[in-house]
mmCIF file of C-alpha atoms in Angstrom:
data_model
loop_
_atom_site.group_PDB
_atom_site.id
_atom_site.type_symbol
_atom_site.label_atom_id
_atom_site.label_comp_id
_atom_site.label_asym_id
_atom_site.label_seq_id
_atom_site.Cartn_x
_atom_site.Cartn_y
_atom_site.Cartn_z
ATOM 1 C CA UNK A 1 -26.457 -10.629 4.176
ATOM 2 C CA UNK A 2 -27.828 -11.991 7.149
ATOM 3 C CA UNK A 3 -30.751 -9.892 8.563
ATOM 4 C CA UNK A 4 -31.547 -10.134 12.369
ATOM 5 C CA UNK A 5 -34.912 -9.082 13.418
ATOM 6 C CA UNK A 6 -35.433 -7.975 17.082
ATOM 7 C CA UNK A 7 -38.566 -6.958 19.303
ATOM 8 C CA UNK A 8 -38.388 -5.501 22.371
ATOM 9 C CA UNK A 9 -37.975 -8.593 24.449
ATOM 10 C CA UNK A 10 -34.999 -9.766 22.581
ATOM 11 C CA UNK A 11 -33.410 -5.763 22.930
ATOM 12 C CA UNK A 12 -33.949 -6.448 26.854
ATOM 13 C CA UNK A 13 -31.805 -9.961 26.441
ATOM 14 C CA UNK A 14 -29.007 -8.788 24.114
ATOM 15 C CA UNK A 15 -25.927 -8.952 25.661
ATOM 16 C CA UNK A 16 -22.450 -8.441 25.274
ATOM 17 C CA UNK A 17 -19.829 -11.407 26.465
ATOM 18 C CA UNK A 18 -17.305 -10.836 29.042
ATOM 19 C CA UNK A 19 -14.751 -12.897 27.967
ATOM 20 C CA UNK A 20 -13.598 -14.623 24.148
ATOM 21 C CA UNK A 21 -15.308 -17.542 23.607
ATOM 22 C CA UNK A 22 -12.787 -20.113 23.595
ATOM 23 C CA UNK A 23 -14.062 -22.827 21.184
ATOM 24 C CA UNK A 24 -14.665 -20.042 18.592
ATOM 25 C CA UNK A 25 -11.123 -18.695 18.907
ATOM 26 C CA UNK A 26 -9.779 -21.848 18.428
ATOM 27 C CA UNK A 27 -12.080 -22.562 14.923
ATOM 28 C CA UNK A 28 -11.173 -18.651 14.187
ATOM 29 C CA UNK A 29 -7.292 -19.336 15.239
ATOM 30 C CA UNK A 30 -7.519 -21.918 12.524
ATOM 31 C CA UNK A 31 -8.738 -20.151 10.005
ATOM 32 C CA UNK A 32 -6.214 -17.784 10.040
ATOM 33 C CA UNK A 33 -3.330 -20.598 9.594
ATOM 34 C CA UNK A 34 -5.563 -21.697 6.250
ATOM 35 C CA UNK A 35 -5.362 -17.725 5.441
ATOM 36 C CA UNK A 36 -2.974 -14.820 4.491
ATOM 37 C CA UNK A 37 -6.119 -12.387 5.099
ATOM 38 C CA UNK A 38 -4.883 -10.041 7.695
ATOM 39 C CA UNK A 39 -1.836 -11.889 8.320
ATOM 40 C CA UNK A 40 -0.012 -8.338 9.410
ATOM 41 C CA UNK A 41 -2.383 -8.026 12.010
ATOM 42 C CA UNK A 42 -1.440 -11.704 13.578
ATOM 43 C CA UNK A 43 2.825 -11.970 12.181
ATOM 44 C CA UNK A 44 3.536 -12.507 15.787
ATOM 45 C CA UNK A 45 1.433 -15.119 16.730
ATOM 46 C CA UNK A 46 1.300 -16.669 13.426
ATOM 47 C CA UNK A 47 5.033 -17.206 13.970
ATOM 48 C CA UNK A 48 4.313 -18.538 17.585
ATOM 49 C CA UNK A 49 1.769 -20.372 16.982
ATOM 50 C CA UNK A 50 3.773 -22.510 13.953
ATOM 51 C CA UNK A 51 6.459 -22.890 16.009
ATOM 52 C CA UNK A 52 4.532 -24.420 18.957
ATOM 53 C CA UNK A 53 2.577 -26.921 17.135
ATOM 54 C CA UNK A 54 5.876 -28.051 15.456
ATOM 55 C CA UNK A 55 7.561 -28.544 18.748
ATOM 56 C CA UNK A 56 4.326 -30.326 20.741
ATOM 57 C CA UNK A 57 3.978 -32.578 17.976
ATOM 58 C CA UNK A 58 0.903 -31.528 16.952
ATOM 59 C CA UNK A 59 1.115 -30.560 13.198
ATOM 60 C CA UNK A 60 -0.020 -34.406 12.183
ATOM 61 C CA UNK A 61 -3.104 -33.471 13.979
ATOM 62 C CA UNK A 62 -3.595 -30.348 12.992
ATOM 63 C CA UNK A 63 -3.391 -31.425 9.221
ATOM 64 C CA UNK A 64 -5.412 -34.696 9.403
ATOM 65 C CA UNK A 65 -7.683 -33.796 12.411
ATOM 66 C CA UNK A 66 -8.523 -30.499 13.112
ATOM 67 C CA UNK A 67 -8.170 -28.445 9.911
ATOM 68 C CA UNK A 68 -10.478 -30.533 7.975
ATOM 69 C CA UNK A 69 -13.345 -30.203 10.318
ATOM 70 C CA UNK A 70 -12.437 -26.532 10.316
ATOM 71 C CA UNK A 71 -12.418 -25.245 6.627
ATOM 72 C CA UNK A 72 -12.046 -21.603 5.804
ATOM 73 C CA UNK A 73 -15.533 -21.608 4.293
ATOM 74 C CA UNK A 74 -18.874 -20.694 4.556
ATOM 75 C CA UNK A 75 -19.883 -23.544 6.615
ATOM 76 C CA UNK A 76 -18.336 -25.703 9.606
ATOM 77 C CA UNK A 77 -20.503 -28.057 12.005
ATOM 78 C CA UNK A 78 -21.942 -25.817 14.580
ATOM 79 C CA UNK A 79 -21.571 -28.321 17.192
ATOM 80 C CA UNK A 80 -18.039 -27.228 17.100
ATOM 81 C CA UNK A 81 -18.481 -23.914 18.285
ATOM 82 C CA UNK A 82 -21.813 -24.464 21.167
ATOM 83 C CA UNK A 83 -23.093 -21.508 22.943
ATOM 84 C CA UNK A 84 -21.634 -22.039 25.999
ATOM 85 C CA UNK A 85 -18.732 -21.708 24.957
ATOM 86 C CA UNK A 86 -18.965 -18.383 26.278
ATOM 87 C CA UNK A 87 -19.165 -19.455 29.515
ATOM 88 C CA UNK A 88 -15.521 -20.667 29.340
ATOM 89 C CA UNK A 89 -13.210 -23.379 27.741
ATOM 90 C CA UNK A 90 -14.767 -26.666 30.331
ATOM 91 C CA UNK A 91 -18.525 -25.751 29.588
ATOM 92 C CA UNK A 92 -18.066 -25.357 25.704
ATOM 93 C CA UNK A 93 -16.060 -29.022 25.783
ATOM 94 C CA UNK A 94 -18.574 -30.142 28.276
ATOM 95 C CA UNK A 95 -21.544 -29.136 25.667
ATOM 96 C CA UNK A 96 -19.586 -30.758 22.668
ATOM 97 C CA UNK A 97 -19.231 -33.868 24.302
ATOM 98 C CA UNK A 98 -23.028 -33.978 25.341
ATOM 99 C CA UNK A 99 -24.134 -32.966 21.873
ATOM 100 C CA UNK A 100 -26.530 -35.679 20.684
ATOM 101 C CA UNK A 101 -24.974 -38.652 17.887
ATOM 102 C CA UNK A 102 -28.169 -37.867 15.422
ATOM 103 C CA UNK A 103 -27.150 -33.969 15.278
ATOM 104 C CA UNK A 104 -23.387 -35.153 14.728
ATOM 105 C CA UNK A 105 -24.092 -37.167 12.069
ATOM 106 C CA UNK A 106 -26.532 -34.637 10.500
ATOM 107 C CA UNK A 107 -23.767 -31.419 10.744
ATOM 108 C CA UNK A 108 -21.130 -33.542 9.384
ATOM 109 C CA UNK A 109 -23.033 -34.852 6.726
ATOM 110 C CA UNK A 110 -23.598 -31.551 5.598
ATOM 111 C CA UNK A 111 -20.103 -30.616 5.712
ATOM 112 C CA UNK A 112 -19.117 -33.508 3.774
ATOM 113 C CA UNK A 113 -21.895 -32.331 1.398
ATOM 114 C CA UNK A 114 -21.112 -28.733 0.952
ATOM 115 C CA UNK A 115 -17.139 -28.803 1.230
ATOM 116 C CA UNK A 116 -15.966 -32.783 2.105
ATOM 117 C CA UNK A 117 -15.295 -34.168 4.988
ATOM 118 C CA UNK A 118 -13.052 -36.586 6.140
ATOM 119 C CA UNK A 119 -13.572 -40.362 5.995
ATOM 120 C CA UNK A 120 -13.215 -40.573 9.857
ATOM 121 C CA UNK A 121 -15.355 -37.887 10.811
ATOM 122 C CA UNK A 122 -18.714 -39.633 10.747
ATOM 123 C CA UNK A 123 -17.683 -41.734 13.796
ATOM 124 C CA UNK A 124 -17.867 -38.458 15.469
ATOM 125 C CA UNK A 125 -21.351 -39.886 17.063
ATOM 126 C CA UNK A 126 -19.176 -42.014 19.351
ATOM 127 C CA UNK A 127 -18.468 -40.599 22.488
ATOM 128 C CA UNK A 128 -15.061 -42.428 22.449
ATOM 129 C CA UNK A 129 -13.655 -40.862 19.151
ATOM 130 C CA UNK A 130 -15.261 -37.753 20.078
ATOM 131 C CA UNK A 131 -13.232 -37.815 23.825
ATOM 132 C CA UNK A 132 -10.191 -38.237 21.812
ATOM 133 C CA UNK A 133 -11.275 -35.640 19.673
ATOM 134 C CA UNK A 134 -11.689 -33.153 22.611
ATOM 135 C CA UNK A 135 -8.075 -34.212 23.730
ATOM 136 C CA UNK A 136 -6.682 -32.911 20.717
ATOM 137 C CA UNK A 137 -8.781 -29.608 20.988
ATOM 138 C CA UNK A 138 -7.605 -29.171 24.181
ATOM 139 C CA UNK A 139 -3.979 -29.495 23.106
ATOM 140 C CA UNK A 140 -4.475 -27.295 20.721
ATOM 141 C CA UNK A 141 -5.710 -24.758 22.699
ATOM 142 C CA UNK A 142 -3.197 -25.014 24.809
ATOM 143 C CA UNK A 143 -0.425 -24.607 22.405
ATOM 144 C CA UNK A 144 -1.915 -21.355 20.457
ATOM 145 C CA UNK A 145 -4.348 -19.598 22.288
ATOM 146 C CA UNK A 146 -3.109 -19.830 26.086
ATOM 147 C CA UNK A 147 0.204 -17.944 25.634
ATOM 148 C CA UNK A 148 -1.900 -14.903 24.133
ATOM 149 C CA UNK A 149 -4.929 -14.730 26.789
ATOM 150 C CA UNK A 150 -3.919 -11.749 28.326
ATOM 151 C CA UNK A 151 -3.361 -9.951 24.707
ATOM 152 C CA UNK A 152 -6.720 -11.478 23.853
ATOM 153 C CA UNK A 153 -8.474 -10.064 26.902
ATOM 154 C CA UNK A 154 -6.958 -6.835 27.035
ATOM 155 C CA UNK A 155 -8.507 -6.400 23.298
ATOM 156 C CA UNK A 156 -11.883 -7.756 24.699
ATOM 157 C CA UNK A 157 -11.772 -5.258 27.614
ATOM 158 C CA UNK A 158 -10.990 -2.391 25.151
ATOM 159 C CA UNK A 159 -14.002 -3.553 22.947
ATOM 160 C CA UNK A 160 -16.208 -3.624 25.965
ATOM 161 C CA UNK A 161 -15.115 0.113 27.086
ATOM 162 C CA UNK A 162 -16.036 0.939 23.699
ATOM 163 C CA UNK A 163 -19.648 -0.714 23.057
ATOM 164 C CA UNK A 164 -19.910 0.366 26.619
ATOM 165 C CA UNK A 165 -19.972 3.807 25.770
ATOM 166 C CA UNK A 166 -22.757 3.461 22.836
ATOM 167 C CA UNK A 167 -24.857 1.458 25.897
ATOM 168 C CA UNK A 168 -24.619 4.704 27.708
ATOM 169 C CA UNK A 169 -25.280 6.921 25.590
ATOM 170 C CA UNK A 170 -28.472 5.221 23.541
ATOM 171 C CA UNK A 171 -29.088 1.778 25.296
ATOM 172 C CA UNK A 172 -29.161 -1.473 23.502
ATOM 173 C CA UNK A 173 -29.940 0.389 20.321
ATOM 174 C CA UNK A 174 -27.032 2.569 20.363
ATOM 175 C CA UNK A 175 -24.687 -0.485 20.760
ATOM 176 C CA UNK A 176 -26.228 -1.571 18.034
ATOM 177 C CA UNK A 177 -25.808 1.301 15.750
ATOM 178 C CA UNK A 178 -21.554 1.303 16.763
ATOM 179 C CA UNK A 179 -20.739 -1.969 16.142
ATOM 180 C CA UNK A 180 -18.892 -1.110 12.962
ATOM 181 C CA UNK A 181 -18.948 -1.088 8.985
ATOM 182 C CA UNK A 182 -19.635 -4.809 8.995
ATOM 183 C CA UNK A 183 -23.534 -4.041 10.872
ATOM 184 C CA UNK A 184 -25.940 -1.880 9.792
ATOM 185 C CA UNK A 185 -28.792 -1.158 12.125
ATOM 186 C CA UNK A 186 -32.709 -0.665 10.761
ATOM 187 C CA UNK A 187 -34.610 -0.612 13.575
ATOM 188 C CA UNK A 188 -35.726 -3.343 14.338
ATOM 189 C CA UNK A 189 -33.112 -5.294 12.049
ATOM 190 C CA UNK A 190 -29.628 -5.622 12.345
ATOM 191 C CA UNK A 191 -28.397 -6.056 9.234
ATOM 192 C CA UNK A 192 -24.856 -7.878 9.051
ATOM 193 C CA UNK A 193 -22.389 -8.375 6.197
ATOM 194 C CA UNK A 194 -22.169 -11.978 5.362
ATOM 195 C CA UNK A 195 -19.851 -14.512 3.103
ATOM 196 C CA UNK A 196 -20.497 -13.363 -0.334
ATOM 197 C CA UNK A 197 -20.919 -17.468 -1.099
ATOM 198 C CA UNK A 198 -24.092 -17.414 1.317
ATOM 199 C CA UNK A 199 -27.094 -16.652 0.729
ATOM 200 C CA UNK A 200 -28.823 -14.116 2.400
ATOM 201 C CA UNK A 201 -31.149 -15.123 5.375
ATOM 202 C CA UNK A 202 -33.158 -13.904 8.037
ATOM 203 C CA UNK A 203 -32.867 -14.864 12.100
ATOM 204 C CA UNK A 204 -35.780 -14.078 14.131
ATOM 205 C CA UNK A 205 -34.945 -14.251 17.617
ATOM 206 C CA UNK A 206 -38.581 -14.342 18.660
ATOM 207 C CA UNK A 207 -37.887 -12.918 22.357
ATOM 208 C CA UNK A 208 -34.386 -14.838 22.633
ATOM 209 C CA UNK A 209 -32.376 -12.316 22.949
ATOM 210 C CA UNK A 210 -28.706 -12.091 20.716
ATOM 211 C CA UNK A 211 -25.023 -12.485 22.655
ATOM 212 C CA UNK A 212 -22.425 -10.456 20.897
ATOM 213 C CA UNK A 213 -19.105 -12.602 21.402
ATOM 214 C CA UNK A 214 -16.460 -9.970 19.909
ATOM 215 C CA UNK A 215 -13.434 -12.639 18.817
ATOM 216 C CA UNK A 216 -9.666 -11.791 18.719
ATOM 217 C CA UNK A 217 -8.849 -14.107 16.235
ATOM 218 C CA UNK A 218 -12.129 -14.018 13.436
ATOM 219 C CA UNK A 219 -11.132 -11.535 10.411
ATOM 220 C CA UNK A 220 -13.981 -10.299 8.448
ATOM 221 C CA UNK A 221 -17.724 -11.306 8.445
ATOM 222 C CA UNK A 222 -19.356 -12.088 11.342
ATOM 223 C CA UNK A 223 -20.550 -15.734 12.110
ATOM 224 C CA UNK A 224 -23.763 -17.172 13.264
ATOM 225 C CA UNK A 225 -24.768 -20.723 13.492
ATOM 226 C CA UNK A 226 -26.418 -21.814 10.651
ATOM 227 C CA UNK A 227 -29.484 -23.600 12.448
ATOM 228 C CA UNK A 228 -31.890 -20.668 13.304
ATOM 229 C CA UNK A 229 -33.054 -22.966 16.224
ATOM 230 C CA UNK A 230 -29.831 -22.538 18.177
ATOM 231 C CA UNK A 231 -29.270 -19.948 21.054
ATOM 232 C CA UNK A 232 -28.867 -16.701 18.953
ATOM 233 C CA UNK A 233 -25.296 -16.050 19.521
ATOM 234 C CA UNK A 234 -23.266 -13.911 16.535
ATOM 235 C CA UNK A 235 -19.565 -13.704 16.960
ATOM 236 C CA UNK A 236 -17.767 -10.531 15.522
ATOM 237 C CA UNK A 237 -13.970 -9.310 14.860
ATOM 238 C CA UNK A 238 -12.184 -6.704 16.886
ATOM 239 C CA UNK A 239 -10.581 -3.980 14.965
ATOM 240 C CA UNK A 240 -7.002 -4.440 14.754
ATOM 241 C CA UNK A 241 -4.770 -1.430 14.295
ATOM 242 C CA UNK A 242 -2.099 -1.688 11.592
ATOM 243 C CA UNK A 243 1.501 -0.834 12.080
ATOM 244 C CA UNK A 244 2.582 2.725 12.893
ATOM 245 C CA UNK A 245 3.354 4.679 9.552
ATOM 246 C CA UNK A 246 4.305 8.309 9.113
ATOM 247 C CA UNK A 247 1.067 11.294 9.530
ATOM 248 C CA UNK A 248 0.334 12.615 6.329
ATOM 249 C CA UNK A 249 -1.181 15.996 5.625
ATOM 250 C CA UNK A 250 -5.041 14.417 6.296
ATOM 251 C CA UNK A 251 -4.070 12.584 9.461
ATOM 252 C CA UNK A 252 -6.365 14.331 13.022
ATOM 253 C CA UNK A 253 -3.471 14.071 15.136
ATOM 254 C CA UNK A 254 -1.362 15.892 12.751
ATOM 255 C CA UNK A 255 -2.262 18.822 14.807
ATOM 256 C CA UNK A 256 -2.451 17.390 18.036
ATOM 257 C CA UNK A 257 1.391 16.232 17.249
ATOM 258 C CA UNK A 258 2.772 19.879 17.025
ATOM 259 C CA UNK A 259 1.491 20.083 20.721
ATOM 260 C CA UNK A 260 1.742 16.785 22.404
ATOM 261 C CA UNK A 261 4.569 15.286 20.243
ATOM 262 C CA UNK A 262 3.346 12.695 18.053
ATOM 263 C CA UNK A 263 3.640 9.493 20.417
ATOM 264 C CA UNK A 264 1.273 10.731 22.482
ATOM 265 C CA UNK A 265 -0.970 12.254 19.902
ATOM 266 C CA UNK A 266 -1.309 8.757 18.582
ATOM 267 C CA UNK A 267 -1.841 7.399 21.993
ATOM 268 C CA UNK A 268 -4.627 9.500 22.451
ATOM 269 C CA UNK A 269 -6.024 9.100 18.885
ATOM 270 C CA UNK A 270 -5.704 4.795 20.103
ATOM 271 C CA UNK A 271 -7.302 5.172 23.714
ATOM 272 C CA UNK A 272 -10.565 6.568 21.849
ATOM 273 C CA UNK A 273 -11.130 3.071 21.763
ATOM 274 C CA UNK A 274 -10.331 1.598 24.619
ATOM 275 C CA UNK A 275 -6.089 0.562 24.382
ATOM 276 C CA UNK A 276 -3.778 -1.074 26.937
ATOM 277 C CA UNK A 277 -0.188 -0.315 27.318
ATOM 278 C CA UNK A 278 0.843 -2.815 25.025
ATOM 279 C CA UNK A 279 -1.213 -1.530 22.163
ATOM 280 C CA UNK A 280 -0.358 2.218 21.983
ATOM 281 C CA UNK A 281 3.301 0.979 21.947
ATOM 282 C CA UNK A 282 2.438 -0.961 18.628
ATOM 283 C CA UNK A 283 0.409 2.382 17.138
ATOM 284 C CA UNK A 284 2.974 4.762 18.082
ATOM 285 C CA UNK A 285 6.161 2.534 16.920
ATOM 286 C CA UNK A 286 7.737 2.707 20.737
ATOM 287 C CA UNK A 287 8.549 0.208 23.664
ATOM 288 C CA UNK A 288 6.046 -0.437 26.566
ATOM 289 C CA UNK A 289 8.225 1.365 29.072
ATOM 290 C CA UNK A 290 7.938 4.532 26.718
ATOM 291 C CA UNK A 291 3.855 4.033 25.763
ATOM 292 C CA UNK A 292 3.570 3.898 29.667
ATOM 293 C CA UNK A 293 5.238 7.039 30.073
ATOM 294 C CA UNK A 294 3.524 9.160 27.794
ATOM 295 C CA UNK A 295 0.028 7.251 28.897
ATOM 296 C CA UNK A 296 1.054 8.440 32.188
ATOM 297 C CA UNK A 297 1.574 12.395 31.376
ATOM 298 C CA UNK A 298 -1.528 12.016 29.508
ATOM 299 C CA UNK A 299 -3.141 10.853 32.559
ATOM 300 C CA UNK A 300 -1.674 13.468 34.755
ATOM 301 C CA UNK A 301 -2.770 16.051 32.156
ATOM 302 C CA UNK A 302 -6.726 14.792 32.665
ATOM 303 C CA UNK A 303 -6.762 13.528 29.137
ATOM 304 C CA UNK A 304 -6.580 9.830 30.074
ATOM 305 C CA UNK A 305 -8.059 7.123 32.710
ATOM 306 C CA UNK A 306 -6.798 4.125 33.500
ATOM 307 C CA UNK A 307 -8.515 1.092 34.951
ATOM 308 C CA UNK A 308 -6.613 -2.207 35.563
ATOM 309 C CA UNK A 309 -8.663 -5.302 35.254
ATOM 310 C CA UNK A 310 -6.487 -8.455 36.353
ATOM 311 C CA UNK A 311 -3.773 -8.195 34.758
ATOM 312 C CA UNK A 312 -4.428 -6.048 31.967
ATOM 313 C CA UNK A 313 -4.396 -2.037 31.955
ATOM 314 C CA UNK A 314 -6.733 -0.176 29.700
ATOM 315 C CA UNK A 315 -6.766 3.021 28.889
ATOM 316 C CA UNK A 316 -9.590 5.029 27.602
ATOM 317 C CA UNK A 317 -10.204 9.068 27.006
ATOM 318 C CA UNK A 318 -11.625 11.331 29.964
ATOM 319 C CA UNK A 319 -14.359 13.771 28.543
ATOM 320 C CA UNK A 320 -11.451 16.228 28.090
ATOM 321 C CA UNK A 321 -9.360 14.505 26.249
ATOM 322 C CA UNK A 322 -12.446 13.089 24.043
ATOM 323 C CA UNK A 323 -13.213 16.842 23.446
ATOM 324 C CA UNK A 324 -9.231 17.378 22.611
ATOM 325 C CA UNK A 325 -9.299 14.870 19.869
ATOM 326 C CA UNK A 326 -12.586 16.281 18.368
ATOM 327 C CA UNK A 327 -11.451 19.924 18.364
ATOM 328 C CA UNK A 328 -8.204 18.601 16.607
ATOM 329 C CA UNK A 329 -10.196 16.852 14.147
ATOM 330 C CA UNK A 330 -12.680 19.826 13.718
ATOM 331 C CA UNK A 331 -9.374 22.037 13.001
ATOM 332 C CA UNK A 332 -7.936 20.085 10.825
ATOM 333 C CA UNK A 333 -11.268 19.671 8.369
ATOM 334 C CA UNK A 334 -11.375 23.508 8.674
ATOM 335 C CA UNK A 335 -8.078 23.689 7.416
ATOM 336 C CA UNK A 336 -8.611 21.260 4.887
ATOM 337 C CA UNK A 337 -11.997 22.965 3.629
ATOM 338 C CA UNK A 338 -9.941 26.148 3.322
ATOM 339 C CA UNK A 339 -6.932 24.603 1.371
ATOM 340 C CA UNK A 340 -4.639 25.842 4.096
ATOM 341 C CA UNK A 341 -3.270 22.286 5.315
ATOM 342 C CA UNK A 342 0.398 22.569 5.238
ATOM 343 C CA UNK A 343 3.238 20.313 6.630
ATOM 344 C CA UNK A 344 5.962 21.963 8.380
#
């Protein structure tokens, strides 16, 4: 477990990041090719992303370059991954190139300690190898990531609707407290599920601040740097919604499908938090053109809103259609209470 201990100071300075962070996604992005965890929830890309590197020539590099420096484990350098790399693809290459040799050497070193690294990758202290280096991240990111920004971004936007709301509603703290099953908030600790090979710690941000980087393509525990001196910056996974299945008796929009039909009913169960077009098509099992027409009725109805940003279209519940999903819910744990659930 990794424990985070705030004051008030570092509850003024916590924010949450606009945008991915693109030097993460591309560590995360690796991980999942090293990975069958949640594979359902990236099939598509996975077979993209394959595909790509195969025809831009890159899978020599991935093999004997990148992956290595990447492992699926509990550690990787953090100069891989620096803070402002929220601040958009140039500045996080910018701030990798400028790292310092002596904190190269020391992160690798460590890697090779704790996991192995490879032969080459102590001449990462030399700005030449390490500009090559930064070529091939660059291709990289260009093969995998940049065909899925605006997928990526939509499912940032949605997140941000989402945490958003908790702002809103209970400030910093209450942002805190939603975050998900993988945080638990203490006041004044955040307490955050970590690799079960780590051992737990504690990160004092000491009037810092924290930035909350929510990352398309990490699945599972959180991440942190591993120096406690670094900018406090802790990326976290987005939810991903599996693929639409039949309701069963225990299913809220069970209810709500007798009345709306059940592609919107799902639609609206989706847009609780935060979905674009795109997305509801994937939880309700129909094409775009159809998700767009029943986000549309449901718009029409009062139940929905819908904000474009760029080019991505989000959808999120109006405060009637947020009380329409809870009254379904509340009538359907009534009915289960009483034993009087029945499928027709």
């Amino acid at each position: 477990m990794l424990r985070i201990h705030f004051n008030d100071a570092d509850l003024a300075r916590t924010r949450l990041a606009p945008a991915p962070d693109p030097l993460f996604e591309v560590a995360a992005s690796m991980h999942r090719l090293q990975s069958s965890r949640g594979r359902w929830a990236y099939a598509g890309w996975y077979r993209a992303a394959r595909r790509d590197l195969r025809e831009q020539g890159l899978e020599r590099a991935l093999r004997s370059v990148l992956l290595p420096l990447y492992p699926r484990a509990a550690y990787y350098p953090d100069f891989l991954t620096p803070s402002s790399g929220v601040e958009g693809l140039e500045a996080g290459l910018e701030a990798l190139l400028a790292t310092p040799a002596e904190r190269v050497a020391e992160e690798v070193g460590m890697l090779d300690r704790l996991i192995g690294a490879p032969g080459w990758a102590g001449r990462l202290g030399e700005q030449g190898v390490r500009r090559e280096f930064v070529g091939v991240l660059r291709a990289y990111y260009g093969a995998v990531v940049v065909p899925h920004q605006d997928r990526i971004q939509a499912r940032i936007e949605a997140e941000r609707a989402v945490r958003g709301r908790g702002l809103l509603h209970g400030g910093v703290e209450g942002m805190l407290a939603g975050l998900g099953s993988m945080f638990r908030w203490c006041p004044p600790v955040l307490e955050v599920a970590y690799p079960r090979q780590t051992q737990d710690r504690d990160l004092y941000l000491n009037g810092r601040g924290l930035t909350l980087v929510p990352s398309y393509f990490n699945w599972g525990e959180p991440v942190a740097f591993a120096d406690p001196g670094l900018p406090p910056v802790l990326w976290y996974s987005l939810l991903h919604e599996p693929a639409a299945r039949p309701l069963r008796e225990e299913d809220p929009e069970r209810s709500l499908a007798h009345l709306l039909g059940r592609a919107r009913a799902v639609a609206l169960r989706v847009a609780a938090g935060g979905a674009t077009t795109g997305e509801i098509a994937r939880a309700a099992g129909v094409s775009a053109s159809a998700a767009s027409r029943h986000a549309t009725v449901l718009r029409d109805a009062g139940l929905l809103t819908t904000v474009r940003h760029g080019p991505a279209v989000l959808h999120t519940l109006t405060p009637a259609g947020a009380a329409v999903l809870r009254a379904a819910r509340s009538v359907e744990g009534a009915a289960a209470a009483d034993g009087r659930v029945e499928l027709r």
